Coordinates of C-alpha atoms in Angstrom, one line a residue:
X1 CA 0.0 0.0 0.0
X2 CA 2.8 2.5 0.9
X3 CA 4.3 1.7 -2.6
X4 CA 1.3 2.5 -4.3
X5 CA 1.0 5.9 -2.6
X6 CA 4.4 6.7 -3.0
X7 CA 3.5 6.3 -7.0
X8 CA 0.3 8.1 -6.7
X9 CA 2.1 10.9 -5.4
X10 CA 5.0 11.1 -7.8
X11 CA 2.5 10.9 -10.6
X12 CA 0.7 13.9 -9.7
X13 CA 4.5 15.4 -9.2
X14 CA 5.5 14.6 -12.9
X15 CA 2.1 15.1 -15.0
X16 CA 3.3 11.6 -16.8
X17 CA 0.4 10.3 -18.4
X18 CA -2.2 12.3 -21.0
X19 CA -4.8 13.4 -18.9
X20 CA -7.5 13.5 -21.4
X21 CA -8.0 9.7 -22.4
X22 CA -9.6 8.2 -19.1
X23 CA -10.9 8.3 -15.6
X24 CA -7.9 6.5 -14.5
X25 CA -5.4 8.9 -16.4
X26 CA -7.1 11.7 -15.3
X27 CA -6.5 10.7 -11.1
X28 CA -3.1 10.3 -12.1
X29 CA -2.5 13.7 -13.4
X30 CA -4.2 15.5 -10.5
X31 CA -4.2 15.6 -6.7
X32 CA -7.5 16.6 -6.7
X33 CA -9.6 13.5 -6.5
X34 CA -11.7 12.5 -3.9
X35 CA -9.8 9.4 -3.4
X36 CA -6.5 11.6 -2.7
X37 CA -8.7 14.4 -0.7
X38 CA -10.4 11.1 1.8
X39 CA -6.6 9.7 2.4
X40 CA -5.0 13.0 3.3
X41 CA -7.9 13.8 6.2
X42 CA -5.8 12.7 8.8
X43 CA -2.2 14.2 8.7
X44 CA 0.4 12.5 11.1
X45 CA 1.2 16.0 11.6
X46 CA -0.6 19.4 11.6
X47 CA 0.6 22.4 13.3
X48 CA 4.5 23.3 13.6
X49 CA 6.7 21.7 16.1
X50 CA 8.9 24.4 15.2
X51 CA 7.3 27.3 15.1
X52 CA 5.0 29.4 17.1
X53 CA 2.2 32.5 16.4
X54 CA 4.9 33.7 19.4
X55 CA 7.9 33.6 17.4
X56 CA 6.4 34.9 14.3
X57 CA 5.3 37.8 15.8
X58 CA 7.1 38.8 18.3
X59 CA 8.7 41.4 16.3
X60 CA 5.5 43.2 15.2
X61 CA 3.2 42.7 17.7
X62 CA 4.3 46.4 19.1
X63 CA 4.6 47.7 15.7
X64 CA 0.7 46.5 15.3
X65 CA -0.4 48.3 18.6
X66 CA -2.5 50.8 16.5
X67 CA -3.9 48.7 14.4
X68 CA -7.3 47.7 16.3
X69 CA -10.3 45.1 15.2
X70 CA -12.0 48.3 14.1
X71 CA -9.6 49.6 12.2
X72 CA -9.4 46.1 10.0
X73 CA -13.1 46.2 9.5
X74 CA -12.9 49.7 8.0
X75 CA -10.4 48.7 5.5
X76 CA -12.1 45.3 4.8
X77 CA -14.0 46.7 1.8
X78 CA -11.6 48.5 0.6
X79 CA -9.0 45.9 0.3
X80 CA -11.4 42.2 0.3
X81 CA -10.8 40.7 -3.4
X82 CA -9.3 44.3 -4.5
X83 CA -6.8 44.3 -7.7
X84 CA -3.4 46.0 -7.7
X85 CA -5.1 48.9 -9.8
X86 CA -7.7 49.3 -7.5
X87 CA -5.3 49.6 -4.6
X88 CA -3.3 52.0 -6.0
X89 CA -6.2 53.7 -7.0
X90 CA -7.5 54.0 -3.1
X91 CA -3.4 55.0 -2.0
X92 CA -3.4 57.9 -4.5
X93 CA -7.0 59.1 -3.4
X94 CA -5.9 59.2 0.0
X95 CA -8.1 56.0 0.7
X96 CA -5.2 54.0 2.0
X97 CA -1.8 53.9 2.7
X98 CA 0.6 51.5 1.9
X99 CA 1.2 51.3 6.1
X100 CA -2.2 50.3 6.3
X101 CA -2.2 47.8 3.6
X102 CA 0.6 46.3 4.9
X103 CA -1.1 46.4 8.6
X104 CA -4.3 44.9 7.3
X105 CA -2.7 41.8 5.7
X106 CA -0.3 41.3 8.9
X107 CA -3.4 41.9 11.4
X108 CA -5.5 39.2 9.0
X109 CA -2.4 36.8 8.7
X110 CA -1.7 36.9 12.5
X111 CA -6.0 36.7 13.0
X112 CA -6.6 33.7 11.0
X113 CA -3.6 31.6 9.8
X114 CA -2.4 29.8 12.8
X115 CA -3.4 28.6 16.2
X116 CA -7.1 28.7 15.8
X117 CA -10.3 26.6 14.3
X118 CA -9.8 28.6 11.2
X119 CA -6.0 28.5 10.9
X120 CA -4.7 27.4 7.5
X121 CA -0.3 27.2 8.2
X122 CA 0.3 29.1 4.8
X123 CA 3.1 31.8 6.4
X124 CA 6.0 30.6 7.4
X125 CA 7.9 33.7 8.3
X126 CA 6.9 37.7 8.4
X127 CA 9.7 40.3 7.4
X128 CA 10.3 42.0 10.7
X129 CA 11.2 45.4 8.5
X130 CA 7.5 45.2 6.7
X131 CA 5.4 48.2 8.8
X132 CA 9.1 50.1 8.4
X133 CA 9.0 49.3 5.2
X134 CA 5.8 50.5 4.2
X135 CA 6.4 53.4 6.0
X136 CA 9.1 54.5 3.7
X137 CA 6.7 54.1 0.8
X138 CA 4.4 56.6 2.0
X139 CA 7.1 58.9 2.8
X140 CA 8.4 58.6 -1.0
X141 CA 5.0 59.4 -2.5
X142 CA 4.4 62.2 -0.2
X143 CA 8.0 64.2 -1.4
X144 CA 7.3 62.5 -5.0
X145 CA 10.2 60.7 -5.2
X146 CA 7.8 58.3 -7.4
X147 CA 5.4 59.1 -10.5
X148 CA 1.7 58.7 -9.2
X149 CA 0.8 58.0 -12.8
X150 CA 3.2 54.8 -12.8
X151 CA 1.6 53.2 -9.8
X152 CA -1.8 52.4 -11.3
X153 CA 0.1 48.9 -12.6
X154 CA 3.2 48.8 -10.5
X155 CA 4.2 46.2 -7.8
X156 CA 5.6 49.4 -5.9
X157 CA 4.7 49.5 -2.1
X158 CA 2.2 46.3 -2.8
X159 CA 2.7 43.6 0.2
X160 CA 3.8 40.1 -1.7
X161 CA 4.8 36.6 -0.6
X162 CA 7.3 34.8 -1.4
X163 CA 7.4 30.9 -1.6
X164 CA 9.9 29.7 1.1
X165 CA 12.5 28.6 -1.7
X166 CA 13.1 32.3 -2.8
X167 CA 16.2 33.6 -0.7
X168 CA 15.7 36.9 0.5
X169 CA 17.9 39.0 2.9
X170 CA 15.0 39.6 5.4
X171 CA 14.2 36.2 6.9
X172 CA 15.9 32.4 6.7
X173 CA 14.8 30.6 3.3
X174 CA 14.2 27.0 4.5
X175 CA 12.0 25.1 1.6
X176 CA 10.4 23.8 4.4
X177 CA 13.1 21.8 5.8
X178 CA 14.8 21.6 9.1
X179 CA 17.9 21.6 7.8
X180 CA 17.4 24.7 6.2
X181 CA 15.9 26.6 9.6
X182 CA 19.1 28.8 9.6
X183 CA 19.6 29.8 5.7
X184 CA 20.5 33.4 6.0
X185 CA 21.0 34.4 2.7
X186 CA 21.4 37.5 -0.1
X187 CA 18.0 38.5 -1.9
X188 CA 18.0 36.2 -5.2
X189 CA 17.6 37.6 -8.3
X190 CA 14.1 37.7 -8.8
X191 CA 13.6 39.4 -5.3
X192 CA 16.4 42.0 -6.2
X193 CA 14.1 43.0 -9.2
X194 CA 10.9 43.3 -7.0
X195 CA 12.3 45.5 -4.1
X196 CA 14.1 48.0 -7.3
X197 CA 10.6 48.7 -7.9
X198 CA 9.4 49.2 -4.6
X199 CA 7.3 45.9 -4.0
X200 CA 7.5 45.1 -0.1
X201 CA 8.6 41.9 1.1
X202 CA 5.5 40.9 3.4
X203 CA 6.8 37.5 4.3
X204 CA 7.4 33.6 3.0
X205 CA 5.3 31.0 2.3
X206 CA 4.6 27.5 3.7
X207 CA 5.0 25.2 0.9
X208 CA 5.1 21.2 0.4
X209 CA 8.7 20.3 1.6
X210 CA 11.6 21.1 -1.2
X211 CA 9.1 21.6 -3.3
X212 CA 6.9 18.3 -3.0
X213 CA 10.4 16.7 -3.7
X214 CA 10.9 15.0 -0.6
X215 CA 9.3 12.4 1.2
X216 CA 6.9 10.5 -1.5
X217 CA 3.9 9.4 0.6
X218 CA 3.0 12.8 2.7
X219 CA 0.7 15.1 1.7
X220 CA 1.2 18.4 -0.3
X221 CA 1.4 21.4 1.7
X222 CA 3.2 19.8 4.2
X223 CA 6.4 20.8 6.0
X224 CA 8.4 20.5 8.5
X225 CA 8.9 23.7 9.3
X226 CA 6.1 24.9 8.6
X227 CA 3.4 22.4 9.4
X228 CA 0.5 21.5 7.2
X229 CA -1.1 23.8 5.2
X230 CA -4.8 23.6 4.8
X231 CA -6.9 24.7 1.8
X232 CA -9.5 27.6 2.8
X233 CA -12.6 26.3 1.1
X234 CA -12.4 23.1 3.1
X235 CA -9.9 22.8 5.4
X236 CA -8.5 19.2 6.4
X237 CA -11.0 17.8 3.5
X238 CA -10.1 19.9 0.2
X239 CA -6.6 19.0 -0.9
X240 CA -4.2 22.4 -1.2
X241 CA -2.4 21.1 -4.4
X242 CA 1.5 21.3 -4.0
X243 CA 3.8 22.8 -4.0
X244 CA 3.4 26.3 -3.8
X245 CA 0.6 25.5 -1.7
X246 CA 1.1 28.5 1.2
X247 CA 1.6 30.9 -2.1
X248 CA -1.9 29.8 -3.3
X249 CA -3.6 29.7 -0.1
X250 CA -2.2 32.7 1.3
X251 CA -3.8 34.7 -2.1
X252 CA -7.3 32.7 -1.6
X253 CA -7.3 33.7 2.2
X254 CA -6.0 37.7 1.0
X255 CA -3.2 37.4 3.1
X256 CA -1.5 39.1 0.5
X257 CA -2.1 41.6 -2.5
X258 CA -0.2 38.8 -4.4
X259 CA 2.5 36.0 -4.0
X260 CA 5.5 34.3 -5.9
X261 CA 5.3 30.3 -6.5
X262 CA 7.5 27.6 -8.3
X263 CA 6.9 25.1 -10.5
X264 CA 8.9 22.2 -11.7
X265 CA 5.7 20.1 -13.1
X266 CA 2.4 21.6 -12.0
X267 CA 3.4 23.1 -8.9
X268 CA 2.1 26.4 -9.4
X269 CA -1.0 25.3 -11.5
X270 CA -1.8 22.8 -8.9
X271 CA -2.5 24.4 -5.8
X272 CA -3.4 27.7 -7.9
X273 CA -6.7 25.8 -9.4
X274 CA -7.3 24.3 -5.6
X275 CA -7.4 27.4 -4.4
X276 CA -9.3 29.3 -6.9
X277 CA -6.9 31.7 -7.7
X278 CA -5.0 32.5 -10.7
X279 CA -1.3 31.1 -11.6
X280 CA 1.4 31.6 -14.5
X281 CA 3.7 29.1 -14.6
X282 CA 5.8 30.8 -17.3
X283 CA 8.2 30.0 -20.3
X284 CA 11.6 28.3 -18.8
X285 CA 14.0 30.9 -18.6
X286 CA 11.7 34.4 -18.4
X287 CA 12.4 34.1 -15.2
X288 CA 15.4 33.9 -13.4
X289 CA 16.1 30.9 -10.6
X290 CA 19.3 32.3 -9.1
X291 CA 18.7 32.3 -5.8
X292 CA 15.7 30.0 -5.6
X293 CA 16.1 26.2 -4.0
X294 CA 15.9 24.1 -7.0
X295 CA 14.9 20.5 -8.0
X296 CA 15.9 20.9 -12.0
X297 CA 17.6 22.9 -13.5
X298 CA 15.7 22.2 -17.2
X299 CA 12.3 22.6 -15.4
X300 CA 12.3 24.9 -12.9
X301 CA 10.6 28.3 -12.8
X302 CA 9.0 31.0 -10.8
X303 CA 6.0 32.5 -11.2
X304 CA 3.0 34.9 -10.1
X305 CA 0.2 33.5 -8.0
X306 CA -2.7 36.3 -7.6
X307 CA -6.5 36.5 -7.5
X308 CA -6.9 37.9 -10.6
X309 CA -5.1 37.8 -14.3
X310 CA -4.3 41.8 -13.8
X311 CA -2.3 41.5 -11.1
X312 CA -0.5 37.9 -12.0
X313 CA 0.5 40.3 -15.1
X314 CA 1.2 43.0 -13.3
X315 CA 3.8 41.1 -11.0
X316 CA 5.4 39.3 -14.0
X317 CA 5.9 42.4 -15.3
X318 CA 7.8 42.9 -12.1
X319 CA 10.3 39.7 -12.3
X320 CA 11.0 38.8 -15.4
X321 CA 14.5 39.5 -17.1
X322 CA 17.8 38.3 -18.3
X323 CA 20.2 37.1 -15.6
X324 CA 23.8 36.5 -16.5
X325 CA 23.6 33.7 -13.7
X326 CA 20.8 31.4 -15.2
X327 CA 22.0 29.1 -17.7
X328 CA 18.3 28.9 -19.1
X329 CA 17.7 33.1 -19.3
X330 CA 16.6 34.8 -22.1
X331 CA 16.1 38.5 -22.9
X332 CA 11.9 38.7 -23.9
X333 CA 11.7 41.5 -26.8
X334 CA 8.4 42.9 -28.4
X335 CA 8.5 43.0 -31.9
X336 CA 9.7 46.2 -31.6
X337 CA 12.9 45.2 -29.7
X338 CA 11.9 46.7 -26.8
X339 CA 11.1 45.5 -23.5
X340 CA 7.4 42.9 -23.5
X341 CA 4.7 44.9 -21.2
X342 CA 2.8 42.2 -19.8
X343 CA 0.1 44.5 -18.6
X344 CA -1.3 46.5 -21.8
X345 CA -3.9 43.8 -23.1
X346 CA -4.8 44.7 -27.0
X347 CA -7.4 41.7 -27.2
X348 CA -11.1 42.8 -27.1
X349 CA -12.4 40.0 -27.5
X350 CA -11.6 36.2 -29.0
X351 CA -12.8 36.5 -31.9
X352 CA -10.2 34.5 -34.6
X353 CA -9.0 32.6 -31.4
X354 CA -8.8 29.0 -32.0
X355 CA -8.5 26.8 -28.6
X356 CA -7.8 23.2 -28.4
X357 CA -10.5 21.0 -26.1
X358 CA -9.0 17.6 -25.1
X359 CA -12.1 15.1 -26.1
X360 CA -10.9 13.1 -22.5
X361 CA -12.1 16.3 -20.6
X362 CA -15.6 16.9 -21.8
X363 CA -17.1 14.7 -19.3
X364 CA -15.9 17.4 -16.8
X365 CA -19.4 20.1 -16.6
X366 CA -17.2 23.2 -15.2
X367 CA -15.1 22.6 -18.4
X368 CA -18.0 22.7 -20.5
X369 CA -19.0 25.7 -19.2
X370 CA -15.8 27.3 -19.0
X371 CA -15.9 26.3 -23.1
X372 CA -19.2 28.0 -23.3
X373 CA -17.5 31.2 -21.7
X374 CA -14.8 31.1 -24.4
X375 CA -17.2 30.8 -27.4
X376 CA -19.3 33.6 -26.1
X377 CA -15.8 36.0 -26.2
X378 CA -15.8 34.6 -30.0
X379 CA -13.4 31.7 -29.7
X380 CA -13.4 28.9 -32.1
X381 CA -13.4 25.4 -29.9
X382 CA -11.6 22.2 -31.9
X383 CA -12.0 18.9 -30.0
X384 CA -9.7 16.8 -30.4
X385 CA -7.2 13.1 -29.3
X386 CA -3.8 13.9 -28.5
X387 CA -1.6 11.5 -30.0
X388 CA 0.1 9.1 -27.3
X389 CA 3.0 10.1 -26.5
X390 CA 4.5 9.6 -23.2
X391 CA 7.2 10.7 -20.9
X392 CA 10.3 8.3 -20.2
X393 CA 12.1 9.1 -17.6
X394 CA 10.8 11.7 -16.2
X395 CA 11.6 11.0 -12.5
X396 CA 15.1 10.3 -13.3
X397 CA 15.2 14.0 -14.8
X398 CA 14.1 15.2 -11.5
X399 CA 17.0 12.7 -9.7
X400 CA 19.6 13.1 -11.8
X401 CA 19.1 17.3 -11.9
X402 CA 18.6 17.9 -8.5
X403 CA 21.6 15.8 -7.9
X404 CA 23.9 18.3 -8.9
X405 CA 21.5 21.5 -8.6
X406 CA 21.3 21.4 -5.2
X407 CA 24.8 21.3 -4.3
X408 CA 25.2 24.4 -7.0
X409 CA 22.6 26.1 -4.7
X410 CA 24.5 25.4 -1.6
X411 CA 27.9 26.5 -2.9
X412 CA 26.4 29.7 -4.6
X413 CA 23.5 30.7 -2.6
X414 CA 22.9 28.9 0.5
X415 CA 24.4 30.1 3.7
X416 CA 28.2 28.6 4.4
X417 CA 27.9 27.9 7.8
X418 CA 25.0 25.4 7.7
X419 CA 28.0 23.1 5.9
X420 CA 25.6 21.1 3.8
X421 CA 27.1 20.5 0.4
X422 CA 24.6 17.5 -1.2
X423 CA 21.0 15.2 -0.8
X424 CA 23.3 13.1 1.4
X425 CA 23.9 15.6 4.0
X426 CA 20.5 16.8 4.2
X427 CA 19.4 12.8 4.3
X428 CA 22.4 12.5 7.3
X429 CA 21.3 15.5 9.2
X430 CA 17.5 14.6 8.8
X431 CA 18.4 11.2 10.7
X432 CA 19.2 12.6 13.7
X433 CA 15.8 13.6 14.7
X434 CA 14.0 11.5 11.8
X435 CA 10.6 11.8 13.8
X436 CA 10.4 15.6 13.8
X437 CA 12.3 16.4 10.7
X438 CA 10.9 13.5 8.3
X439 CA 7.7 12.0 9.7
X440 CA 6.8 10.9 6.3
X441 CA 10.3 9.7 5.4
X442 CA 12.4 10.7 2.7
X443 CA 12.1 8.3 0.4
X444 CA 12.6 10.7 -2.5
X445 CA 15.4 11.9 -1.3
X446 CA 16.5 8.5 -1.1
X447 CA 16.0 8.0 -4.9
X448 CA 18.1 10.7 -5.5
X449 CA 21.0 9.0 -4.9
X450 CA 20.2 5.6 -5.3
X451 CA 20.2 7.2 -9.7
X452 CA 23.1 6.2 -11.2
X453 CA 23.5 7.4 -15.0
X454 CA 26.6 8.8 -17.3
X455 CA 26.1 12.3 -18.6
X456 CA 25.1 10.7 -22.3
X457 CA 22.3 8.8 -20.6
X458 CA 21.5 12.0 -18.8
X459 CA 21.7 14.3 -22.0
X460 CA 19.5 11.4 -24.1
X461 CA 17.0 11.6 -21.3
X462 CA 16.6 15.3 -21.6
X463 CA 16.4 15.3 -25.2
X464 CA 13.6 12.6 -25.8
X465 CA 11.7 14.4 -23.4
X466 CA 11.7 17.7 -24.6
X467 CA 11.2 16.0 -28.0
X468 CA 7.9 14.4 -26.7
X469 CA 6.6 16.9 -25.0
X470 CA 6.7 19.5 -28.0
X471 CA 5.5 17.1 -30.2
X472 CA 2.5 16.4 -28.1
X473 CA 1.5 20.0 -28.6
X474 CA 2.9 20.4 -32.2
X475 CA 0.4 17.6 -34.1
X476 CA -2.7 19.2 -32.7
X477 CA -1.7 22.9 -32.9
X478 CA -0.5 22.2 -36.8
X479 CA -3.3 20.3 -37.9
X480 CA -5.8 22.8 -36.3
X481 CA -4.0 25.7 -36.3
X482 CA -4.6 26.1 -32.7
X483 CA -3.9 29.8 -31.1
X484 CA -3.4 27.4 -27.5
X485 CA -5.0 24.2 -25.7
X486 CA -7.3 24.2 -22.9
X487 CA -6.8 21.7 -19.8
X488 CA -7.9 21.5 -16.1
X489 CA -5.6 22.3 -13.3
X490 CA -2.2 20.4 -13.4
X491 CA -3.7 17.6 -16.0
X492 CA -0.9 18.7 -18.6
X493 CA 1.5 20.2 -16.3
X494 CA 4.4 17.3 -17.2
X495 CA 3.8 17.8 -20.8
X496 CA 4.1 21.6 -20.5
X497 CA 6.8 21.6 -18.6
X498 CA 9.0 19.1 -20.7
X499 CA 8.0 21.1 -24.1
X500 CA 8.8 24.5 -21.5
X501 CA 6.6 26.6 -22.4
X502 CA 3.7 28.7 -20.6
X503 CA 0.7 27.4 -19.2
X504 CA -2.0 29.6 -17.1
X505 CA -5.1 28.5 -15.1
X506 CA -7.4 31.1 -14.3
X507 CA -10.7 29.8 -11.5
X508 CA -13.4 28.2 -13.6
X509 CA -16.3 27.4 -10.9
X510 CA -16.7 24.8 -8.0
X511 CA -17.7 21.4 -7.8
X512 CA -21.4 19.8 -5.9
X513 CA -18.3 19.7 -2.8
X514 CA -17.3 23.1 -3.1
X515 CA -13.9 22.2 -4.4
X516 CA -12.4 24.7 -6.7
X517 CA -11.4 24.0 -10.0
X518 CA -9.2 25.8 -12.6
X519 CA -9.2 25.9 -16.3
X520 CA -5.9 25.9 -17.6
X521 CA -4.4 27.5 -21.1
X522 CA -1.1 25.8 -22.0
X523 CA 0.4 28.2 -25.7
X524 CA 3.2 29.5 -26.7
X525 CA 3.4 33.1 -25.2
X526 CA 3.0 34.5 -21.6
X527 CA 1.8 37.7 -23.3
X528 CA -1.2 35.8 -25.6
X529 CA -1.9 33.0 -22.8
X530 CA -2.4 36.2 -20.1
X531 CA -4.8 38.0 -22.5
X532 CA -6.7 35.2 -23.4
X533 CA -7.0 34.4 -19.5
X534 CA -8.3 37.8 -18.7
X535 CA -11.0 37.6 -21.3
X536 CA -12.2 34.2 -20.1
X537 CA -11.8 35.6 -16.3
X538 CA -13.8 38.9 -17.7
X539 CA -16.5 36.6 -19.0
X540 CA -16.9 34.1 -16.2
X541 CA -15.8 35.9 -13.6
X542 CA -16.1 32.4 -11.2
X543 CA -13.9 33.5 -8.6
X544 CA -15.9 33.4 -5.2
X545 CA -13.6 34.0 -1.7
X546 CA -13.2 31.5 0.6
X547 CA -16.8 32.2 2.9
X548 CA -15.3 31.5 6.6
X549 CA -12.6 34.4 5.6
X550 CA -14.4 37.7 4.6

């Protein structure tokens, strides 16, 4: 039995079967079956044994003296569900400041996230310089040392998250892990860009262990440090999708005006669609990973996880960029030459749009709605079979990458004197106190370095998958002409990944159980893939906050 969850879970990890074809293939490309959402009721672990609402807060608390109950119900229409736009908006009006934004996400975080029947575990750490921070913001507005009329769709003085794989110089960057508690490092690159345009660090994120990479049979959003984090629209029954799961449910719960995930294979689009909020997991190398934990480096990306397509753009308009340090960057030119603007939608509608509909995925009514949505903007809908292609391999990718990535990570970004150099060490010092630091075991870990393979096996592997996984898009999109394909949460996350390119999934209703559910548009180009998500979002607009959290 503990084999056959161990392979559960590292399916819905790798995406590795098509989806579309069957029942069966379906469960094995998402964690959000019933089956999965049943077995993961009863965690061997729930709250931290590590940290405390006391140690998290300890360093605002004083700072948060003036912020009272009625003070956060005042603001509670004014920020609830509200866009970056709008925000801004309310700041230049006089509305709001960004001290107060900043005070009404750390009063609701330190309200509702841990320690109470409503508690959801989704921040792991709060940036002790945030109030200061936002402070400074004000103060810069007020003697105009920014442009008002560049706020309106600007990350600057806007409180974000960060998944807690994303060094930052504020707070320790653990992935979850004990090991990790006391990882003091430098801001990595993507953070670097975020603060030069005045975006304030609110905190980190709870996430599923090194990035669901870890221990095989537990379930996602758990870690270590961080305990288990619980999905807002059903909490201990509605799985939170992993592994950017605190990202996702910090956004759902407004925690946060936005937050930053990663995604390997379907770890932002997981927990993004389980959460009803909006995720890009975007083309591999738009955005840099220096400085962010890794599993591989072919796969791995960051992206924006936000309650709304505007603001997902407006914050990838905040990280992306070349990085000398990323094997994988690219610079992203307009036609032009000049710099892509993620934010200035030229769409008006769909019409001459022609969207791909896996046949497998018509049983699903939210999708046929969702379909509905897309014809009514003036989309043309072609259903179709995907040709069977599969995906050798794939964990060995994972093993054989993460191999030597982490190591990289520690020599280049990790802090020094934590003297962890490999998987081995972390597996060594994770022994010591297994029943705290690995109560679900390691057993990925573990077939880390039990993957032996010479650098031609290693190359061969990566090619054939990156072969498969662009051909599985290529057949379809030729023969149809497809603009992009349209899937359900993580069903085509491996595929996607493998062929690297973008893939969005924007909320798309709620099933009989109340369990969200995302559709998800896999093409060729952030900038088309966001525009066509806004539309749909514009159309639908299915988003509905979590009830027990207004």
């Amino acid at each position: 039995m503990k084999i056959l969850k161990a392979l559960f879970l590292l399916l819905i990890i790798v995406g590795c079967k098509d989806a579309a074809t069957s029942k069966v293939e379906k469960a094995n490309n998402s964690d959000t079956i019933d089956s999965a959402t049943k077995e993961f009721r009863e965690f061997k672990v729930l709250d931290s044994k590590y940290l405390t609402n006391i140690q998290i807060w300890e360093a605002l608390n004083k700072g948060l003296e003036d912020f009272t109950e009625a003070k956060y119900n005042a603001l509670k229409p004014l920020v609830l569900e509200k866009d970056i736009p709008t925000l801004q908006g309310y700041i230049l009006d006089g509305n709001l400041t960004y001290e107060s934004l900043t005070k009404f996400y750390l009063f609701r975080i330190r309200k509702y996230d841990r320690e109470n029947n409503l508690s959801l575990n989704a921040v792991i750490a709060i940036n002790p310089n945030s109030i200061k921070e936002a402070r400074l913001r004000d103060e810069a507005l007020r003697n105009r040392d920014v442009v008002a009329e560049d706020l309106k769709y600007s990350v600057y003085g806007m409180p974000i998250l960060l998944k807690d794989n994303i060094n930052t110089s504020e707070m320790a960057t653990t992935a979850g892990a004990v090991a990790l508690q006391n990882n003091n490092t430098k801001d990595a690159f993507i953070v670097s860009k975020l603060k030069a345009q005045g975006a304030l660090i609110l905190g980190k994120a709870n996430l599923s262990e090194w990035a669901y990479f870890f221990c095989g049979v537990c379930p996602s959003g758990y870690s270590a440090i961080g305990g288990q984090t619980l999905n807002p629209y059903g909490r201990k029954i509605i799985d939170t999708g992993g592994s950017s799961s605190g990202s996702a449910v910090a956004v759902a719960a407004n925690f946060c005006v936005a937050a930053i995930g990663s995604e390997t294979s379907g770890s932002i689009l997981s927990p993004s669609s389980q959460n009803s909020v909006v995720g890009l997991k975007p083309k591999i190398g738009l955005v840099s990973r220096a400085g962010i934990i890794p599993i591989s480096s072919t796969l791995d990306t960051a992206g924006p996880i936000a309650k709304n397509v505007m603001d997902a753009s407006i914050v990838l308009d905040a990280i992306y960029g070349c990085d000398a340090q990323d094997s994988k960057s690219f610079k992203s030119n307009n036609q032009k030459g000049g710099a892509v603007n993620y934010t200035k939608f030229k769409f008006a509608s769909l019409r001459g749009k022609t969207f791909g509909a896996f046949k497998g995925l018509l049983e699903d009514s939210l999708y046929v709605k969702a379909i509905a949505d897309l014809k009514s903007q003036g989309a043309t809908i072609i259903e179709f079979e995907p040709k069977d292609y599969q995906l050798p391999d794939f964990l060995r990718l994972l093993n054989l990458d993460m191999k030597k990535d982490l190591p990289e990570y520690f020599s280049k970004y990790g802090d020094p004197s934590l003297d962890l150099k490999s998987v081995e060490d972390v597996m060594a010092f994770n022994l010591k106190d297994s029943i705290n630091s690995m109560p679900y075991g390691q057993s990925l870990f573990e077939g880390i370095v039990a993957d032996k393979a010479t650098n031609e096996e290693f190359l061969e592997i990566k090619k054939q998958l990156k072969i498969n996984g662009s051909l599985y898009f290529y057949f379809a999109k030729k023969q149809h002409n497809l603009d992009a394909f349209l899937s359900i949460n993580n069903y085509h996350a491996g595929f996607a990944a493998v062929a690297e390119i973008p893939a969005i999934t924007i909320p798309m209703g709620y099933t009989t159980t109340g369990e969200p559910k995302g559709l998800t548009i896999i093409g060729d180009s952030e900038k088309e893939i966001l525009e066509y998500a806004y539309l749909y979002e514009q159309a639908s607009k299915k988003r509905v906050a979590p009830l027990k959290y207004n």
